PDB file of C-alpha atoms and ligand atoms in Angstrom:
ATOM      1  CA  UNK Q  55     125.305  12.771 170.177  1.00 88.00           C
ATOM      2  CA  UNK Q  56     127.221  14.008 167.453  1.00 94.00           C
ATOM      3  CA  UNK Q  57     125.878  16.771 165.663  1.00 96.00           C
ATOM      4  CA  UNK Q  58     127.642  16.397 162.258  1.00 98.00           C
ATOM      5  CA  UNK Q  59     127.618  13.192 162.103  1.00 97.00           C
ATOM      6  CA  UNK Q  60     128.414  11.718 158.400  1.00 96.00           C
ATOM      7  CA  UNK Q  61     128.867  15.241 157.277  1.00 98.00           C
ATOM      8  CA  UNK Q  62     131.631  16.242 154.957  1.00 98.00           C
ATOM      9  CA  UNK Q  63     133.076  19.369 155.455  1.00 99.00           C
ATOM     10  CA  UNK Q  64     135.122  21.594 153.187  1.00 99.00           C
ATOM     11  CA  UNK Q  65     137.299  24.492 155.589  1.00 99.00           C
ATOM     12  CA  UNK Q  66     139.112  26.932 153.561  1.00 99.00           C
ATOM     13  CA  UNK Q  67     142.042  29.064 155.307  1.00 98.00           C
ATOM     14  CA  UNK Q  68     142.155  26.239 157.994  1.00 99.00           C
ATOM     15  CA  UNK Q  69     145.941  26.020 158.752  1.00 98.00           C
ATOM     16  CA  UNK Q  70     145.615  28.812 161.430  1.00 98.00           C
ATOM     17  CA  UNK Q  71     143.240  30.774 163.674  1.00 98.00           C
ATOM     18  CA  UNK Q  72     139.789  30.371 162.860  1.00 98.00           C
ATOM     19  CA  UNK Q  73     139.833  28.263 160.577  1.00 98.00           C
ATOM     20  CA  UNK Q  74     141.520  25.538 162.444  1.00 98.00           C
ATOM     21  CA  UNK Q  75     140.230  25.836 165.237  1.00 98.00           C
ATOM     22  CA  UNK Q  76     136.802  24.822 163.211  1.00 99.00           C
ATOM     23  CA  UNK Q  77     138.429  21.925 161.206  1.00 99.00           C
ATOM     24  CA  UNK Q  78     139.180  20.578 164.459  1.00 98.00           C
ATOM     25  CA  UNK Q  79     135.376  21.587 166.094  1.00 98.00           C
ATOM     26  CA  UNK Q  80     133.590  19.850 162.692  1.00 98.00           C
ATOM     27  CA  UNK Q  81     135.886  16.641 162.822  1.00 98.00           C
ATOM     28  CA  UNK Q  82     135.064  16.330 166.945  1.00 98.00           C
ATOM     29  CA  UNK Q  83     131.233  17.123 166.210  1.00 98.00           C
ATOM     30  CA  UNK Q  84     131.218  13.352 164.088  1.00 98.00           C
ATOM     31  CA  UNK Q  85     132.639  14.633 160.330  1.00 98.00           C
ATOM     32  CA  UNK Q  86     135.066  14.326 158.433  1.00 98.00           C
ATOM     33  CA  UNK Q  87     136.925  17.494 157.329  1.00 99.00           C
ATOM     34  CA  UNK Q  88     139.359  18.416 154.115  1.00 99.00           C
ATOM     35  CA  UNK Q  89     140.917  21.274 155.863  1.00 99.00           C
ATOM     36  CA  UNK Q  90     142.607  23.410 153.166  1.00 99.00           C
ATOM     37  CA  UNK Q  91     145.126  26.344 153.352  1.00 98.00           C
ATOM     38  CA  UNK Q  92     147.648  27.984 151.019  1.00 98.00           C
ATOM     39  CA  UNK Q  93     150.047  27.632 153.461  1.00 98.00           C
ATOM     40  CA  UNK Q  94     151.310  23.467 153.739  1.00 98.00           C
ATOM     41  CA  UNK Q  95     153.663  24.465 156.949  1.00 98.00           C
ATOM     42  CA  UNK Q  96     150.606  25.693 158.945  1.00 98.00           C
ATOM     43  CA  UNK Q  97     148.375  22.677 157.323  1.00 98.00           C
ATOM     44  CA  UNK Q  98     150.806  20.160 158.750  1.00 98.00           C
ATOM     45  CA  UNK Q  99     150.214  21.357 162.451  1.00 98.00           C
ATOM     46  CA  UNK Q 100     146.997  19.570 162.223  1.00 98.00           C
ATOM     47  CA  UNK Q 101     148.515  15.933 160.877  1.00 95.00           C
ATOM     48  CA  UNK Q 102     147.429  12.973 162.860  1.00 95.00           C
ATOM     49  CA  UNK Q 103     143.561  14.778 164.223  1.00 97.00           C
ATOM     50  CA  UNK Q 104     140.957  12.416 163.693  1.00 98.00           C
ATOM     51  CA  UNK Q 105     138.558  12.823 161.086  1.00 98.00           C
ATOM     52  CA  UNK Q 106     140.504  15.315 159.284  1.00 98.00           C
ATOM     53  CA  UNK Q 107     142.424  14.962 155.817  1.00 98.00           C
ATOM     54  CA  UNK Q 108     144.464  18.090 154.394  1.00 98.00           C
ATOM     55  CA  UNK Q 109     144.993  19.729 150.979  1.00 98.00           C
ATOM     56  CA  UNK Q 110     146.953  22.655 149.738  1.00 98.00           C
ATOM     57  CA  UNK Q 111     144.234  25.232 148.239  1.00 99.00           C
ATOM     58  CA  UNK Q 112     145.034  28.782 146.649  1.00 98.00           C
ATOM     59  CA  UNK Q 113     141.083  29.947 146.960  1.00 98.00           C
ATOM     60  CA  UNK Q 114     142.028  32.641 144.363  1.00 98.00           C
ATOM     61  CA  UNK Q 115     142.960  29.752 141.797  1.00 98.00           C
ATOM     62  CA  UNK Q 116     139.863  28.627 140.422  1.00 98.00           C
ATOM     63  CA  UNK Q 117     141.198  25.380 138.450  1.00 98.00           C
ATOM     64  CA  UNK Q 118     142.688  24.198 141.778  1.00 98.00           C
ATOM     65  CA  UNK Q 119     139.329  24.779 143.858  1.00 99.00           C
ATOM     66  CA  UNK Q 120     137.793  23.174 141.166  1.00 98.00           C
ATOM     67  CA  UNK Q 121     140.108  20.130 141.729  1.00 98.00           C
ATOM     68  CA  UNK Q 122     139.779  19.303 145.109  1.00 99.00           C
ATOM     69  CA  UNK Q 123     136.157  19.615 145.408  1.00 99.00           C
ATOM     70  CA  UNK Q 124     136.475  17.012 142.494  1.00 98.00           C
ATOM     71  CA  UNK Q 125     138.523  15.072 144.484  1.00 98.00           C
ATOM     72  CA  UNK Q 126     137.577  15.092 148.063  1.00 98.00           C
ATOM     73  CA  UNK Q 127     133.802  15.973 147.707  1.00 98.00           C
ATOM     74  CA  UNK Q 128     131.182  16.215 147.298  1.00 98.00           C
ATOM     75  CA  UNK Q 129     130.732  18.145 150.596  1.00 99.00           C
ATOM     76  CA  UNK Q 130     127.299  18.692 152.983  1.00 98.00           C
ATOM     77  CA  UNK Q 131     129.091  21.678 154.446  1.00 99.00           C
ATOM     78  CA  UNK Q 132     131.349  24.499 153.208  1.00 99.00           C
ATOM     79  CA  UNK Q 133     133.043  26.742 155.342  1.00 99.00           C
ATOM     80  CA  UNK Q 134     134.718  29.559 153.426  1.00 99.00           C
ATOM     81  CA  UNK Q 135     137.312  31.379 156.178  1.00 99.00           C
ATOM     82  CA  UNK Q 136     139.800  32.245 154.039  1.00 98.00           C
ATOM     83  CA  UNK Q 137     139.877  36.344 154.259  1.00 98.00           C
ATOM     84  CA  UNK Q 138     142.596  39.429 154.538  1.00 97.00           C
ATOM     85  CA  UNK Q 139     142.723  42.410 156.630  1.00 96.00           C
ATOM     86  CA  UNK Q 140     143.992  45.759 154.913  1.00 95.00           C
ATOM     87  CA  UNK Q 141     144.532  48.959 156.500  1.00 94.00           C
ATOM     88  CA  UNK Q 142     142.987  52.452 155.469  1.00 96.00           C
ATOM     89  CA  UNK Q 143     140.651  54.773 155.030  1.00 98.00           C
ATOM     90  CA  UNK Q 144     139.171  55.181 151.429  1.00 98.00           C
ATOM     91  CA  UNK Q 145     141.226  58.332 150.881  1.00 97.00           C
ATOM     92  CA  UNK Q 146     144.926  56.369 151.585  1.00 93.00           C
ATOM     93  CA  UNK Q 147     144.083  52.647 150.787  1.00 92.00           C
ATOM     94  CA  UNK Q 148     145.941  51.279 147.828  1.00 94.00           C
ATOM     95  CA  UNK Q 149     143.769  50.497 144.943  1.00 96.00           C
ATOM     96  CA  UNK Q 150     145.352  47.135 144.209  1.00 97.00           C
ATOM     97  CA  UNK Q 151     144.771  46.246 148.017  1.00 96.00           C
ATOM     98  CA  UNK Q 152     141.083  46.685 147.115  1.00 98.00           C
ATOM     99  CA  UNK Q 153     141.047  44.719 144.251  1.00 98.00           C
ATOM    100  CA  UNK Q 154     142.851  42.071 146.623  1.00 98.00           C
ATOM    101  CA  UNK Q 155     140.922  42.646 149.131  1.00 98.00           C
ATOM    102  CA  UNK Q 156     137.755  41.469 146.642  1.00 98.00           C
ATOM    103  CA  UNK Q 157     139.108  38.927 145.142  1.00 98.00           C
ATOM    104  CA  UNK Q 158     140.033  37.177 148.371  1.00 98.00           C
ATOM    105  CA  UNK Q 159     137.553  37.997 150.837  1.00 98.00           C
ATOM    106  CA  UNK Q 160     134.571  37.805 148.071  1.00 98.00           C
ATOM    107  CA  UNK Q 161     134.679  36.405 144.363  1.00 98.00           C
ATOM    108  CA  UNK Q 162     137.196  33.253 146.246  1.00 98.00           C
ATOM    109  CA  UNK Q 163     134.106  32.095 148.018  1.00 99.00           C
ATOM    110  CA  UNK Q 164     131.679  32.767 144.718  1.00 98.00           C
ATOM    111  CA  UNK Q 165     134.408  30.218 143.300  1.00 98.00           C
ATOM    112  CA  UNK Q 166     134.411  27.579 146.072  1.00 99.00           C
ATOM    113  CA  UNK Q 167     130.529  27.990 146.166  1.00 99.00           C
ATOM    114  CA  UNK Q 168     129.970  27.412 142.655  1.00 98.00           C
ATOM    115  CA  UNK Q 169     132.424  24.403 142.690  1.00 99.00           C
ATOM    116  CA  UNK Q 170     130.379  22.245 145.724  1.00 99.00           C
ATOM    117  CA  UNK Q 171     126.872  23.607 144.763  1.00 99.00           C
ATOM    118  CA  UNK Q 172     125.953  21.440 141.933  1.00 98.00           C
ATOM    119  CA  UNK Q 173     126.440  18.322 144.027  1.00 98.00           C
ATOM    120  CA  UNK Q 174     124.390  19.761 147.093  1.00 98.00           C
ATOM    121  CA  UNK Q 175     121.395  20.498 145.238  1.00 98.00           C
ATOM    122  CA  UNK Q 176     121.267  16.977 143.393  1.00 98.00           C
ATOM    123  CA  UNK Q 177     121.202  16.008 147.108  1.00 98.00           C
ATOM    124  CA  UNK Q 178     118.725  18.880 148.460  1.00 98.00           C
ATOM    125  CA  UNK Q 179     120.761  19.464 151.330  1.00 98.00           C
ATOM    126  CA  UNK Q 180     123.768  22.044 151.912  1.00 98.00           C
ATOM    127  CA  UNK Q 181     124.928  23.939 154.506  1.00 98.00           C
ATOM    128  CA  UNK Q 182     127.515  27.319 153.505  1.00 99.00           C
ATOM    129  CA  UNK Q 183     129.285  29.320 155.780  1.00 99.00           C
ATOM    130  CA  UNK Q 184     130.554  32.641 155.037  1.00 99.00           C
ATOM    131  CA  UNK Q 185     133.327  34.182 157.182  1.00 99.00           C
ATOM    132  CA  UNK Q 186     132.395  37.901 157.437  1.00 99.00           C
ATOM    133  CA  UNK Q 187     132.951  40.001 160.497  1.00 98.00           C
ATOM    134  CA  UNK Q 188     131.097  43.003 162.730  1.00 98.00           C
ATOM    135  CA  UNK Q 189     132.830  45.270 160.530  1.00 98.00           C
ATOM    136  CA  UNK Q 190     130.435  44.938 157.900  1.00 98.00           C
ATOM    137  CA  UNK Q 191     126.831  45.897 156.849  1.00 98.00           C
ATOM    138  CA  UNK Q 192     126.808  46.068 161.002  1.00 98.00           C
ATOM    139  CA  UNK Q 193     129.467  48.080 161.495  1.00 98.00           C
ATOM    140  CA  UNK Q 194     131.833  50.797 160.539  1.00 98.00           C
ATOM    141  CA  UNK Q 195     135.298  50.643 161.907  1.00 96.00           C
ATOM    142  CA  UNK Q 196     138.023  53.512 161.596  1.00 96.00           C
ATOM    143  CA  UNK Q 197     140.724  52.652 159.387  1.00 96.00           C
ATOM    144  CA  UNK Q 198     139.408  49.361 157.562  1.00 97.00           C
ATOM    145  CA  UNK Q 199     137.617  50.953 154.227  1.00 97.00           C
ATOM    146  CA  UNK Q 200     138.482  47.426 152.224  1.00 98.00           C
ATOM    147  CA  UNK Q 201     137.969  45.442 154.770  1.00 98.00           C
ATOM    148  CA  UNK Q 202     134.525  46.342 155.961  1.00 98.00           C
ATOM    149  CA  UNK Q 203     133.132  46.800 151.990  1.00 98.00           C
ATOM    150  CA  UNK Q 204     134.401  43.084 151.064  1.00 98.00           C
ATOM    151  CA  UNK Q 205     133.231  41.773 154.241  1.00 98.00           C
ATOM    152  CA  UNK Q 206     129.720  44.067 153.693  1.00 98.00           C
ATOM    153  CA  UNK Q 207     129.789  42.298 150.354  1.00 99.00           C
ATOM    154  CA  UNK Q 208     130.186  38.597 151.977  1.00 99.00           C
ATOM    155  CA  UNK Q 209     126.759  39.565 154.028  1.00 99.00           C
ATOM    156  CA  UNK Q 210     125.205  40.261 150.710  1.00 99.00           C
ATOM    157  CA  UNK Q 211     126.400  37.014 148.744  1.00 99.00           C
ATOM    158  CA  UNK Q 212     125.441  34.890 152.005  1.00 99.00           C
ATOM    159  CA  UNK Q 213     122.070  36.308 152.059  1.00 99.00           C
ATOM    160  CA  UNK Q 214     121.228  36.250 147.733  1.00 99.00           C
ATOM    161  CA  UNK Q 215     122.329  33.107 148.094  1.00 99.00           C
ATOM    162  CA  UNK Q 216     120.029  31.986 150.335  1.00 99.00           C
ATOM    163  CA  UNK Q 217     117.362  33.736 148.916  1.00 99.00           C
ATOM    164  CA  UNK Q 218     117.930  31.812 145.440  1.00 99.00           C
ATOM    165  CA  UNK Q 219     118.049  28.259 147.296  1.00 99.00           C
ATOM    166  CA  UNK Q 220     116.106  28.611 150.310  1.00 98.00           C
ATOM    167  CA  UNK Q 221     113.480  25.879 148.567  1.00 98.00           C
ATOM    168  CA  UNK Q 222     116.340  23.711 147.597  1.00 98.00           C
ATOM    169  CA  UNK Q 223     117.520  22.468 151.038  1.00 98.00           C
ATOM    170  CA  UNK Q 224     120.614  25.058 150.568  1.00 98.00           C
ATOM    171  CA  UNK Q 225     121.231  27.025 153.936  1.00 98.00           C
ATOM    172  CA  UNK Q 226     123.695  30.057 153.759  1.00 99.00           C
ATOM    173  CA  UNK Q 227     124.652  31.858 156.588  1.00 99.00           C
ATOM    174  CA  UNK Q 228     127.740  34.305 157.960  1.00 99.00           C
ATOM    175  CA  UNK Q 229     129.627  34.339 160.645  1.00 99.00           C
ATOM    176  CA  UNK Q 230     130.731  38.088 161.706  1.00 99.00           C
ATOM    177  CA  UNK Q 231     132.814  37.791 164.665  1.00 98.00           C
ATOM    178  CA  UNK Q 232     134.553  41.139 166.811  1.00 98.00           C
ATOM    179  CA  UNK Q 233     138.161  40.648 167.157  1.00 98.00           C
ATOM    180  CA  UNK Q 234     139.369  37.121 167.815  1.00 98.00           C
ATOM    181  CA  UNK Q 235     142.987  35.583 169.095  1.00 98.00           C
ATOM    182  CA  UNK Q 236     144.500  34.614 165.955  1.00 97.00           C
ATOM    183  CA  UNK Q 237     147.996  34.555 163.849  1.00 97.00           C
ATOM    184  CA  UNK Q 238     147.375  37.475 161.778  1.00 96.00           C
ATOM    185  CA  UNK Q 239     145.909  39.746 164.621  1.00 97.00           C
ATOM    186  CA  UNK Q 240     149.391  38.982 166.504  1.00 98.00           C
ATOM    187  CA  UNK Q 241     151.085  40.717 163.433  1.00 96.00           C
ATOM    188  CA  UNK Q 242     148.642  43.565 163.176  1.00 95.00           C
ATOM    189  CA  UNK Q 243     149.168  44.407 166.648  1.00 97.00           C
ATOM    190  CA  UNK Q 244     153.040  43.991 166.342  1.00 97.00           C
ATOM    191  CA  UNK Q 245     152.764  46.060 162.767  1.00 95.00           C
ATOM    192  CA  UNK Q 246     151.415  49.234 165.157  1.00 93.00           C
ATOM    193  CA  UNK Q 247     154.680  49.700 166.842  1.00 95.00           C
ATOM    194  CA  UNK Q 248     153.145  49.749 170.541  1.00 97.00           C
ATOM    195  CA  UNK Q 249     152.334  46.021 170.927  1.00 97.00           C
ATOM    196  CA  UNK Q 250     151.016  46.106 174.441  1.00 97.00           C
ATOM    197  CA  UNK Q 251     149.141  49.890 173.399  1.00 97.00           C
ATOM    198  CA  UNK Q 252     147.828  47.658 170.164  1.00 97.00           C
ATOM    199  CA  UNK Q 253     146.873  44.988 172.393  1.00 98.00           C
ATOM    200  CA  UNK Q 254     144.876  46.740 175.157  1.00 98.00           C
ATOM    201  CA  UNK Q 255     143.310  49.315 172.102  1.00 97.00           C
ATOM    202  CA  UNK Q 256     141.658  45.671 170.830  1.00 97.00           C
ATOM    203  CA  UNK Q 257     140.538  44.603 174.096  1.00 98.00           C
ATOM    204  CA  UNK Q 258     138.845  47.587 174.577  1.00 97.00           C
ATOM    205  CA  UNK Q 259     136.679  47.395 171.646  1.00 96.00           C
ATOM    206  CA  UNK Q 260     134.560  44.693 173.666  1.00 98.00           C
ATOM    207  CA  UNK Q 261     132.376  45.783 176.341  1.00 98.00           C
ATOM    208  CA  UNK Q 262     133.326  41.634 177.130  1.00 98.00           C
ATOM    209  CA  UNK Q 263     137.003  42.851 178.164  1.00 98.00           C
ATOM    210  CA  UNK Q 264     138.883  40.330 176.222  1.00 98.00           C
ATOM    211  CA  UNK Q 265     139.336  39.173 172.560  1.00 98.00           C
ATOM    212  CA  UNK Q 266     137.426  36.261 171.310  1.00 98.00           C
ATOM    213  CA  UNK Q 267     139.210  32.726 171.159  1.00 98.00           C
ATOM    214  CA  UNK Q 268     139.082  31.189 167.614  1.00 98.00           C
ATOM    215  CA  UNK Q 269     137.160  28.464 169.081  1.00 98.00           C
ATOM    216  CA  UNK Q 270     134.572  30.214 170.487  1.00 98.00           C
ATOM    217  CA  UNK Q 271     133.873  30.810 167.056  1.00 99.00           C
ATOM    218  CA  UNK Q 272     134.513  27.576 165.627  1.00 99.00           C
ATOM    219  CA  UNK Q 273     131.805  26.644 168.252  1.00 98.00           C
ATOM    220  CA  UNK Q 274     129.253  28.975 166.365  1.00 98.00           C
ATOM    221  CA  UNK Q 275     130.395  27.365 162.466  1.00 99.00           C
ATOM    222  CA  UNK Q 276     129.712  23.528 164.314  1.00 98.00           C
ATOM    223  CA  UNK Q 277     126.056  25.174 165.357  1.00 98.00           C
ATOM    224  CA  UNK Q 278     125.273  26.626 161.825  1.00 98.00           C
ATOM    225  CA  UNK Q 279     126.520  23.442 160.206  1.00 98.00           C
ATOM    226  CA  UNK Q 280     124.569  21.399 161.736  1.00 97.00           C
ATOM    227  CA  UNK Q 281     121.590  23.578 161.749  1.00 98.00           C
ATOM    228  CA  UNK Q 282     118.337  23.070 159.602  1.00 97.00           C
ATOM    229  CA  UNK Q 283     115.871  25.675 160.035  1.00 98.00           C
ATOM    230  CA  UNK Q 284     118.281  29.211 159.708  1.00 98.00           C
ATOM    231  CA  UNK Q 285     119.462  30.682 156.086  1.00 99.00           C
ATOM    232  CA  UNK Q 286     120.657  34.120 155.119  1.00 99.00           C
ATOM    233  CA  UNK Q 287     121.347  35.554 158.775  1.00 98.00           C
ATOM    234  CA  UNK Q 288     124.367  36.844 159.719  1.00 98.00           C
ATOM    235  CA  UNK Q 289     125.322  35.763 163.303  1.00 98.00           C
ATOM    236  CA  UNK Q 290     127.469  38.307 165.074  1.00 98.00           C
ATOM    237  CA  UNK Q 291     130.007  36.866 167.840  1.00 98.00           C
ATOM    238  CA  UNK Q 292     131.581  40.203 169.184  1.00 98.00           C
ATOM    239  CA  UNK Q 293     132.263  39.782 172.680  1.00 98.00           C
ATOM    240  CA  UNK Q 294     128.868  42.625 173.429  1.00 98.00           C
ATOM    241  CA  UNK Q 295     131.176  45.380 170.817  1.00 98.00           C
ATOM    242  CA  UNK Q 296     127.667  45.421 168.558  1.00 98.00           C
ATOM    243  CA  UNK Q 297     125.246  45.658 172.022  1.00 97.00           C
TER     244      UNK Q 297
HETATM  245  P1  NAD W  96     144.502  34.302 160.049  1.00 64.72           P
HETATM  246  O1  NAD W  96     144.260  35.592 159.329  1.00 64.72           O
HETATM  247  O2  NAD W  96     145.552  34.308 161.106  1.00 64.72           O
HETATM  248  O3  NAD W  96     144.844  33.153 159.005  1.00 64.72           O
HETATM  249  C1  NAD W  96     144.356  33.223 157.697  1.00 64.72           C
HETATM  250  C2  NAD W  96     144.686  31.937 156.961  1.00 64.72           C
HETATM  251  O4  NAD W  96     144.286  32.143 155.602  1.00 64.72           O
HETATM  252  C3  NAD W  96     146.160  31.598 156.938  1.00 64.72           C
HETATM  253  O5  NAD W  96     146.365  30.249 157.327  1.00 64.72           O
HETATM  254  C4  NAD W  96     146.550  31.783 155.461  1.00 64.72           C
HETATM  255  O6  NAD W  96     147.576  30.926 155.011  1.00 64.72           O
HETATM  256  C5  NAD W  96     145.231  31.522 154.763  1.00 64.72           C
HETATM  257  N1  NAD W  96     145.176  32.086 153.422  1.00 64.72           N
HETATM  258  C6  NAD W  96     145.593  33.310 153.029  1.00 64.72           C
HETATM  259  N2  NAD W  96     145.440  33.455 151.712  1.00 64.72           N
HETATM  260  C7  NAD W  96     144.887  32.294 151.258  1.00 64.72           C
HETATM  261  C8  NAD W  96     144.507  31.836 149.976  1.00 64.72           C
HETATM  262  N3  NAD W  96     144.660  32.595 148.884  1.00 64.72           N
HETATM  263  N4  NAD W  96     143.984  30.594 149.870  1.00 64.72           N
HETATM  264  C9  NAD W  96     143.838  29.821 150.965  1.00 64.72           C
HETATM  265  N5  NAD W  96     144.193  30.199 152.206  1.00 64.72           N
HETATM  266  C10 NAD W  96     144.714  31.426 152.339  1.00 64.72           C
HETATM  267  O7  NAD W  96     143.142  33.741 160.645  1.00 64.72           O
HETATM  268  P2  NAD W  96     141.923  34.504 161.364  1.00 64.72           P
HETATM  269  O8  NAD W  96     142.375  35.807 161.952  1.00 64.72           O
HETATM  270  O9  NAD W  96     141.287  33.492 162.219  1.00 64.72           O
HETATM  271  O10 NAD W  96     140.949  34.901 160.156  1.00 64.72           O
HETATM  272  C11 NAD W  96     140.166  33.949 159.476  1.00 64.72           C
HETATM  273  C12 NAD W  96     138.950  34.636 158.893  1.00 64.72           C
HETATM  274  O11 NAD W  96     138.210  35.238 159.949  1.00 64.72           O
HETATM  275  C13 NAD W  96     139.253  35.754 157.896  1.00 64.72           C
HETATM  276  O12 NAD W  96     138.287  35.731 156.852  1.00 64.72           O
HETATM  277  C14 NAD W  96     139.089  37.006 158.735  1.00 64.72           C
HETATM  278  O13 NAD W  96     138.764  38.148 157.967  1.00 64.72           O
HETATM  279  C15 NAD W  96     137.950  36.587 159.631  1.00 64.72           C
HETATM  280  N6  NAD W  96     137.848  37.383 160.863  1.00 64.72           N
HETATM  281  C16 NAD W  96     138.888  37.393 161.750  1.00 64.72           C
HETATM  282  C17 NAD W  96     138.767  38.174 162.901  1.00 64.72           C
HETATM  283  C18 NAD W  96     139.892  38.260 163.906  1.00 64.72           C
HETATM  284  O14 NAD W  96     139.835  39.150 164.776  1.00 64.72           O
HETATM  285  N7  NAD W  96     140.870  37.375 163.876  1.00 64.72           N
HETATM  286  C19 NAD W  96     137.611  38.932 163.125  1.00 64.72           C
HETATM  287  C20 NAD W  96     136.579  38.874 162.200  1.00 64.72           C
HETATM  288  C21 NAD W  96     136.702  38.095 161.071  1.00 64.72           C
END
């Protein structure tokens, strides 16, 4: 049994960590995937897996998002991962980091949502996937001001947009994972100076006692693709941090 069978799935960020680990998970749960990053290097590790075609995407370019959805959709599933981490409290973050920080982690997925949509609704069925995290509308964490607005923001867009298609066969939902094995947490634990100090601080943050592998997560985006009676919820995957 292959839960997404037939399904066409649109991944952005997918050239590292979460994200492809989940092209991979929706390509070996029956679909077929366009796995899109900005970066081509990291796309080309994932050359030759079944089921999965890649395209360079900038998410913050709207004419290009616009132009691969019109030429590798129309899509049954979308599964925006694409997202940045900042550092800061309100008082020391960088305003243009903010404004980055926005446009990234939240008006890039109002742009790849409006651009597959249209063609979900003509078919009454859709299934979006928001990548938010614990640090959110569930959480506060020290030192992540932009971070835990924009991703408080993705909670919000996931759920108004269910809300608005919920009759339509549209399901939104978000994923808010704790901290997770990935690329960019390597360099944010190598940017603190104290790597194995950086390390164990993350660890610690999850009653669990370890991080989070990105495909224990990509596990959770094959279950909300595939699933038909959940919208608007915002499944946290936190290794027990939010208990
Ligand atoms: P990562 O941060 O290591 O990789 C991010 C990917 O995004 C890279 O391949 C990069 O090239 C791509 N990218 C950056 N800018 C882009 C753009 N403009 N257009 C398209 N792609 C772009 O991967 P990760 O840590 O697995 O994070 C993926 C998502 O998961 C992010 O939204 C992040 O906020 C979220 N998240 C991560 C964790 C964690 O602990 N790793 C926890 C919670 C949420």
């Amino acid at each position: 049994y292959l839960p997404l069978d037939k399904k066409h799935v649109l991944v952005t960020a997918a050239g590292q960590g979460i994200g492809r680990a989940s092209a991979i998970a929706f390509a070996r749960a029956g679909a077929t995937v366009v796995a899109t990053d900005i970066n081509t290097e990291a796309l080309a590790t994932l050359e030759g897996e079944t089921g999965i075609v890649t395209r360079q995407l900038d998410v913050l370019n709207d004419d290009a998002v616009k132009a691969v959805v019109a030429e590798t959709g129309p899509f049954d599933v979308l599964f925006n991962c694409a997202g940045v981490v900042h550092g800061g409290t309100i008082m020391d973050m960088a305003d243009k980091d903010f404004d980055f920080a926005l446009n990234l982690n939240v008006r890039a997925m109002i742009r790849t949502i409006r651009a597959v949509l249209p063609a979900m609704l003509e078919r009454g069925d859709g299934s979006i996937i928001n990548m938010a995290s614990v640090a959110s509308s569930i959480k506060g964490v020290p030192n992540r001001f932009a971070y835990t607005v924009t991703k408080a923001a993705v909670v919000g867009l996931t759920k108004s947009v269910a809300a608005d298609y919920v009759t339509q066969g549209i399901r939104c939902n978000a994923i808010c994972p704790g901290t997770v094995e990935s690329p960019s947490l390597q360099d944010r634990m190598r940017a603190q100076g104290d790597y194995d100090a950086a390390r164990a601080a993350f660890i610690a943050r999850q009653p669990m006692g370890r991080l989070g592998t990105p495909e224990e997560i990509a596990d959770l985006a094959v279950y909300i693709a595939g699933a038909t009676y959940t919208s608007g919820q915002a499944f946290a995957i936190d290794g027990g941090w939010t208990i």
